[in-house]
Coordinates of C-alpha atoms in Angstrom, one line a residue:
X30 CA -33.9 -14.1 6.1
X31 CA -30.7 -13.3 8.4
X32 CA -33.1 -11.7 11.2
X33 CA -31.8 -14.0 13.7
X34 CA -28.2 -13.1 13.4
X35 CA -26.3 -11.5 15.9
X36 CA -25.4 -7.7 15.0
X37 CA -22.4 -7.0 12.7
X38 CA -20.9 -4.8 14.9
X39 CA -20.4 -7.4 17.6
X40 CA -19.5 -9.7 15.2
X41 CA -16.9 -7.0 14.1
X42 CA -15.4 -6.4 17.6
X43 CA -15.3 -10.5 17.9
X44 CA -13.5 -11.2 15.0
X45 CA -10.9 -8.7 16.2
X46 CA -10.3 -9.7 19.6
X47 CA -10.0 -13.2 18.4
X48 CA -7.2 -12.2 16.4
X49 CA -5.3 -10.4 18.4
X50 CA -5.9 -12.7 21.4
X51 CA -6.6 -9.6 23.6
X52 CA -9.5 -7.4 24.6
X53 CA -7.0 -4.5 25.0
X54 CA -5.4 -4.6 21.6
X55 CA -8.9 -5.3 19.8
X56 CA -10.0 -1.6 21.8
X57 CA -6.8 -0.1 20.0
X58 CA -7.3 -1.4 17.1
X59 CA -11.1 -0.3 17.2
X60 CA -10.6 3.1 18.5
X61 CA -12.7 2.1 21.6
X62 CA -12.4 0.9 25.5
X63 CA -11.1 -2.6 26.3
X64 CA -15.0 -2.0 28.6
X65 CA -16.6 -1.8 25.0
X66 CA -15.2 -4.9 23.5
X67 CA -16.0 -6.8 26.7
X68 CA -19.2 -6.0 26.6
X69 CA -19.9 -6.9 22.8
X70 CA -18.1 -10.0 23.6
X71 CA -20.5 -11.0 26.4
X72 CA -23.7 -9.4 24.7
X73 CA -22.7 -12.3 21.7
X74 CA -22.0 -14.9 24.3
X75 CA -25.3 -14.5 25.7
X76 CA -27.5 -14.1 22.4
X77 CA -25.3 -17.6 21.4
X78 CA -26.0 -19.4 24.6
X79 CA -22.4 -20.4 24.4
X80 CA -18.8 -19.2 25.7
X81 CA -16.7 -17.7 23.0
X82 CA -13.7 -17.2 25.3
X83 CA -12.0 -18.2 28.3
X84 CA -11.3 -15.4 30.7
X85 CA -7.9 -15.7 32.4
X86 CA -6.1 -12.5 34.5
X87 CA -4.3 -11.3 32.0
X88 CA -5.4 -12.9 28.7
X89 CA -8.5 -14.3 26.7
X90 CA -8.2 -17.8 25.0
X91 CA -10.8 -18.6 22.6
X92 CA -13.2 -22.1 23.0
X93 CA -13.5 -24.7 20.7
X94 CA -17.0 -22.8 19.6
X95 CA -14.9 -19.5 19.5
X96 CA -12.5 -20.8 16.9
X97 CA -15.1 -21.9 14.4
X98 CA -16.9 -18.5 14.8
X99 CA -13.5 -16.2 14.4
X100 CA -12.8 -18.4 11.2
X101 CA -16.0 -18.1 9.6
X102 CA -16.1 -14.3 11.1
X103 CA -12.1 -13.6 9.6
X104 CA -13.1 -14.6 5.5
X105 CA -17.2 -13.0 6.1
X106 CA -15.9 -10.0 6.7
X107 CA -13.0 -10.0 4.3
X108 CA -15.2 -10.6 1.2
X109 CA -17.8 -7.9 2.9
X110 CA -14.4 -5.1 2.6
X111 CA -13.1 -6.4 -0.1
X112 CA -16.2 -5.5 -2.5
X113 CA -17.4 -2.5 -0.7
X114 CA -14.4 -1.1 -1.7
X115 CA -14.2 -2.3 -4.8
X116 CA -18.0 -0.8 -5.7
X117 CA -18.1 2.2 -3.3
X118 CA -18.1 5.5 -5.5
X119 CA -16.2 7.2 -2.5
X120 CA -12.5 7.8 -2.2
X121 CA -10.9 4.4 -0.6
X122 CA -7.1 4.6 0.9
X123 CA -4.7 2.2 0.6
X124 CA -2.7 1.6 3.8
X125 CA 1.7 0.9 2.9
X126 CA 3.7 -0.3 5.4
X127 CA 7.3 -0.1 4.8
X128 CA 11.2 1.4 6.2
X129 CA 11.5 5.0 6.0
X130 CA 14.3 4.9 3.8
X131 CA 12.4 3.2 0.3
X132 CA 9.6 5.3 1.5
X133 CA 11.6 8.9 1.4
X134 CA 14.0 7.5 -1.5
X135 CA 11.9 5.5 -4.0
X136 CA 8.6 5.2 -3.1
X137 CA 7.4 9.2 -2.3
X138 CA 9.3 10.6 -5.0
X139 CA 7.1 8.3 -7.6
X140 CA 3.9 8.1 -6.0
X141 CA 2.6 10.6 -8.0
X142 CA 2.4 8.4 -11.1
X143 CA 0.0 6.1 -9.4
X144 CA -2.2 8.7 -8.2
X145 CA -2.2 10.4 -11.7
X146 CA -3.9 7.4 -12.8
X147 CA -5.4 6.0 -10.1
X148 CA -7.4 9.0 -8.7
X149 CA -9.5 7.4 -6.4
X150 CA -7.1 5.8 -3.9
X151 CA -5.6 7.7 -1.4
X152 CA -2.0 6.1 -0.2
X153 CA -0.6 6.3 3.3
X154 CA 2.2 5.3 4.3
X155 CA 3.6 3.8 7.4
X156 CA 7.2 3.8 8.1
X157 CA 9.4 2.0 10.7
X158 CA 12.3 -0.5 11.4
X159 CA 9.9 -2.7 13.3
X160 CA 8.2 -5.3 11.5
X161 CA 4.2 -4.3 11.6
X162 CA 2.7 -8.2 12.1
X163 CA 0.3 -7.6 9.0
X164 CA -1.1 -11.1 9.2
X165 CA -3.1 -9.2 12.4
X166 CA -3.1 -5.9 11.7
X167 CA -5.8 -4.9 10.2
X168 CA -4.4 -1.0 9.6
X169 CA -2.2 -1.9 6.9
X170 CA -3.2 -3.7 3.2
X171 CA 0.3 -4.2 2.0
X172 CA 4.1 -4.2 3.3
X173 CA 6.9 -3.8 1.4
X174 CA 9.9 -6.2 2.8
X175 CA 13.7 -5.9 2.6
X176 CA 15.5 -8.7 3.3
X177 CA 16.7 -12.5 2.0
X178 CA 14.1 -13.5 0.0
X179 CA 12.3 -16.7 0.6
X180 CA 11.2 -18.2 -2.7
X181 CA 9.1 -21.1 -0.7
X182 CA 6.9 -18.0 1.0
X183 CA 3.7 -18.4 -1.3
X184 CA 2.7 -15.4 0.7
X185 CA 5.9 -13.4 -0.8
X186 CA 6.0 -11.6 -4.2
X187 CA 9.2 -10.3 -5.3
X188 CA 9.8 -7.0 -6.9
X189 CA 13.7 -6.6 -7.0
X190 CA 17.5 -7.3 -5.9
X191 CA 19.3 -4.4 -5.6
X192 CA 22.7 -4.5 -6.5
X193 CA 25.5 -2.0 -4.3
X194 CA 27.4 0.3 -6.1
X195 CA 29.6 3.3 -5.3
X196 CA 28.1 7.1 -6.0
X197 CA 29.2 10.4 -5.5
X198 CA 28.6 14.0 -6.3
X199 CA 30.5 14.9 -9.7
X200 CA 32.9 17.2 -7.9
X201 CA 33.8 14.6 -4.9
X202 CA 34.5 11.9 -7.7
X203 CA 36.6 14.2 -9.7
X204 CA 39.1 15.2 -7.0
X205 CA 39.6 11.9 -5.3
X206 CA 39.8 9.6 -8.1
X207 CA 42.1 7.9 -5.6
X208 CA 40.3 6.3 -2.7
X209 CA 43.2 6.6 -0.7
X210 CA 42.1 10.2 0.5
X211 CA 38.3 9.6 0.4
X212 CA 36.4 9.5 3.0
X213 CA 34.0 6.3 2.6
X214 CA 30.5 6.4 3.7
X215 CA 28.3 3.4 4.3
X216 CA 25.1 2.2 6.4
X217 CA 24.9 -0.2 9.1
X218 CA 21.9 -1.9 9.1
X219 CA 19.9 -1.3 12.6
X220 CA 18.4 -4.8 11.6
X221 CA 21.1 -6.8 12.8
X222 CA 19.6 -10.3 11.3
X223 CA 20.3 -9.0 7.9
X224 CA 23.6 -9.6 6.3
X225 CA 25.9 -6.8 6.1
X226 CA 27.0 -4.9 2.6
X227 CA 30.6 -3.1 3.5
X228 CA 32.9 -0.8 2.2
X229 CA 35.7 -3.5 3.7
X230 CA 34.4 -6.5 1.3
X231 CA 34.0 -4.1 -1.7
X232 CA 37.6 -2.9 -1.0
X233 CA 38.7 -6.3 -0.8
X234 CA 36.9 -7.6 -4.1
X235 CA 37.6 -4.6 -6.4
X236 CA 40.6 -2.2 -4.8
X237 CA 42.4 -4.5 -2.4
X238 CA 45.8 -3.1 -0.4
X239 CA 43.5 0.3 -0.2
X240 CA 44.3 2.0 3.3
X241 CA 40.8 3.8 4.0
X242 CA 41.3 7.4 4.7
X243 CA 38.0 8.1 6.7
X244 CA 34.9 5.4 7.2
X245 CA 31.5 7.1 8.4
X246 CA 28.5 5.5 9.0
X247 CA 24.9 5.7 9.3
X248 CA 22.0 3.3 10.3
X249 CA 19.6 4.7 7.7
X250 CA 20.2 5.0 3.7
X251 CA 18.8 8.1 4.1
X252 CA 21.4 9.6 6.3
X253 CA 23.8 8.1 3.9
X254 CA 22.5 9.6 0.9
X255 CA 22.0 13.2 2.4
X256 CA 25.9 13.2 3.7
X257 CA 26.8 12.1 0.0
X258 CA 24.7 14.7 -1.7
X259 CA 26.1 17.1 0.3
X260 CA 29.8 16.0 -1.0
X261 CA 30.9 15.2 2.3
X262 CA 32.1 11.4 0.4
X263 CA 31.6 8.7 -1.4
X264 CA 28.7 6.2 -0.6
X265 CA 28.0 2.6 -1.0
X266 CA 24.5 2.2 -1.7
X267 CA 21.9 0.4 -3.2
X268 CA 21.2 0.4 -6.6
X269 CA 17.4 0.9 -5.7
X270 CA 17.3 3.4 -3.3
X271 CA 20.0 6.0 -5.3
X272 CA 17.4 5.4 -8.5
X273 CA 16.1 8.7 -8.4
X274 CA 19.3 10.8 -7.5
X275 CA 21.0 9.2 -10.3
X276 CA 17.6 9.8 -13.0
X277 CA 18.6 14.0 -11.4
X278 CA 22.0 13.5 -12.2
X279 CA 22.2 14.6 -8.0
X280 CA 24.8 11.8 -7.9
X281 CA 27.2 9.7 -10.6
X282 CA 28.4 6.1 -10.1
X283 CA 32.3 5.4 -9.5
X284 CA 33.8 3.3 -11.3
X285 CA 31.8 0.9 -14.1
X286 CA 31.4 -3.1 -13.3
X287 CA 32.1 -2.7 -9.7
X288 CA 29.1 -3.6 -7.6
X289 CA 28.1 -6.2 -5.0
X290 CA 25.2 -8.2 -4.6
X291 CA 22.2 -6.6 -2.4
X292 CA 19.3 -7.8 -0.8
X293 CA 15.6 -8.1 -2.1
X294 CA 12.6 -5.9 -2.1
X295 CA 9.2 -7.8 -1.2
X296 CA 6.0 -7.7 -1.0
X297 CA 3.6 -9.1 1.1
X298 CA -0.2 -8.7 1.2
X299 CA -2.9 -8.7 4.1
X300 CA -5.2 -11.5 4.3
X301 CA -8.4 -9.4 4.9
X302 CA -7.2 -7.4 1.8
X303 CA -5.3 -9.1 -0.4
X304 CA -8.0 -10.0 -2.9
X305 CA -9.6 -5.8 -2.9
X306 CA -8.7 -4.3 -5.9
X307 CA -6.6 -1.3 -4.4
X308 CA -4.4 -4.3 -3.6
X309 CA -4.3 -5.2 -7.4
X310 CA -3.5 -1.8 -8.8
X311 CA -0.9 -0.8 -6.3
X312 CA 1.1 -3.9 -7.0
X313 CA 0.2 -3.8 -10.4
X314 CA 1.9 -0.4 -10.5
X315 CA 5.2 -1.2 -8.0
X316 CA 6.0 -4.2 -10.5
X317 CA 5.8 -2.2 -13.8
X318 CA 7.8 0.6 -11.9
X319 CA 10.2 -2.1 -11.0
X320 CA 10.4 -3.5 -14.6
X321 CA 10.6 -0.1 -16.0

């Protein structure tokens, strides 16, 4: 019935240079040679009759006939991934995108919960400050987001707004009770699009005329909540990320109905996986975490 269609495989490397707009990043992507894809790419040219690209020095461009084949191409083999994986009896992994900092602070530390009942999917997890474009990148199923939350984004699901409060080791807190002589620690955000959470606007909202002793910062949560654990001062933090060194008792708020507003924790899900059902579970799971 479907004898006269090109091969998948060519359809496969297609579909990926097409998205990516670029021989070279579809041979990455593939784990092959920019030689390879070429060749696909002209071997379905030929069989079509038709050109699927325009060849310029440095970049491809896809014809009117190329567009209507990378769409048709984009959802075919979507739905083709989507229930493999959902029937396969084999071990599937779930690719996470997300910072380093939710990854080493929330996420790891809990990830055994999922896998406890969800055997059969293997998590990996990719960490960064840069943004991975997921609506390309065909390595990663799912990105957690930090950030202002765009309620309009139909594309968005929310899991939580942090809130920042001050923590400390028991024995810091006890012996500066005043914050006169504590040394304040607090991160800067590499991400310098995101709005900044200060020591200097918590002073000013809950301890004004305060004459800060020491200020030390860090451009990872993580840096900040190693220096804290290791009593060197008091942190402000988010309310998310200290979750699990406050369920340890590793670290004790300051202070009671004293925190400012943080920032949101997001989802957002690949288009060529969105609808799999490792999708479903995982973000099944991060919500009743969230809620719990």
């Amino acid at each position: 019935m479907f004898s006269y269609l090109p091969q998948l495989n060519s359809i496969k490397v297609f579909e990926s240079a097409a998205r990516l707009g670029s021989f070279k990043a579809a041979a990455k992507e593939l784990n092959v040679t920019p030689t390879a894809v070429s060749h696909q790419v002209r071997g379905l040219e030929e069989r079509l009759g038709t050109l699927l690209f325009e060849r310029r020095i440095r970049s491809v461009t896809l014809t009117a006939e190329g567009e209507r084949l990378a769409q048709v191409a984009f959802w075919s083999l979507q739905a083709i991934s989507s229930v493999i994986d959902d029937i396969s009896a084999r071990k599937t992994t779930l690719h996470v995108s997300t910072t380093a900092s939710f990854a080493a602070l929330w996420l790891v530390p809990k990830l055994s919960r999922f896998q406890q009942k969800h055997p059969e999917i293997n998590i990996e997890i990719k960490t960064g400050e840069n943004l991975d474009l997921i609506e390309k990148d065909r390595r990663i199923d799912l990105a957690i987001r930090y950030g202002l939350f765009d309620s309009e984004n139909d594309d968005a699901q929310r899991l939580v707004t942090e809130s920042f409060n001050v923590y400390g080791v028991e024995s810091y807190i006890k012996t500066h009770q005043n914050l006169d002589s504590a040394t304040l620690i607090e991160t800067r955000w590499q991400n310098k699009s995101l709005p900044s959470i200060t020591w200097k606007q918590w002073l000013k909202q809950f301890q004004p005329g305060i004459e800060v002793n020491e200020l030390r910062c860090f451009d990872q949560e993580l840096h900040v909540i190693q220096a804290t654990l290791a009593g060197q001062g008091l942190a402000l933090l988010s309310s998310v990320l200290a979750q699990e060194a406050l369920e340890q008792n590793w670290l004790l708020p300051y202070g009671t109905n004293c925190s400012l507003p943080g920032l949101t924790y997001y989802v957002l899900k690949s288009p060529f996986t969105k609808s799999s059902r490792k999708v479903s579970l995982f973000l099944d799971w991060l919500k009743e975490e969230f809620s719990a």
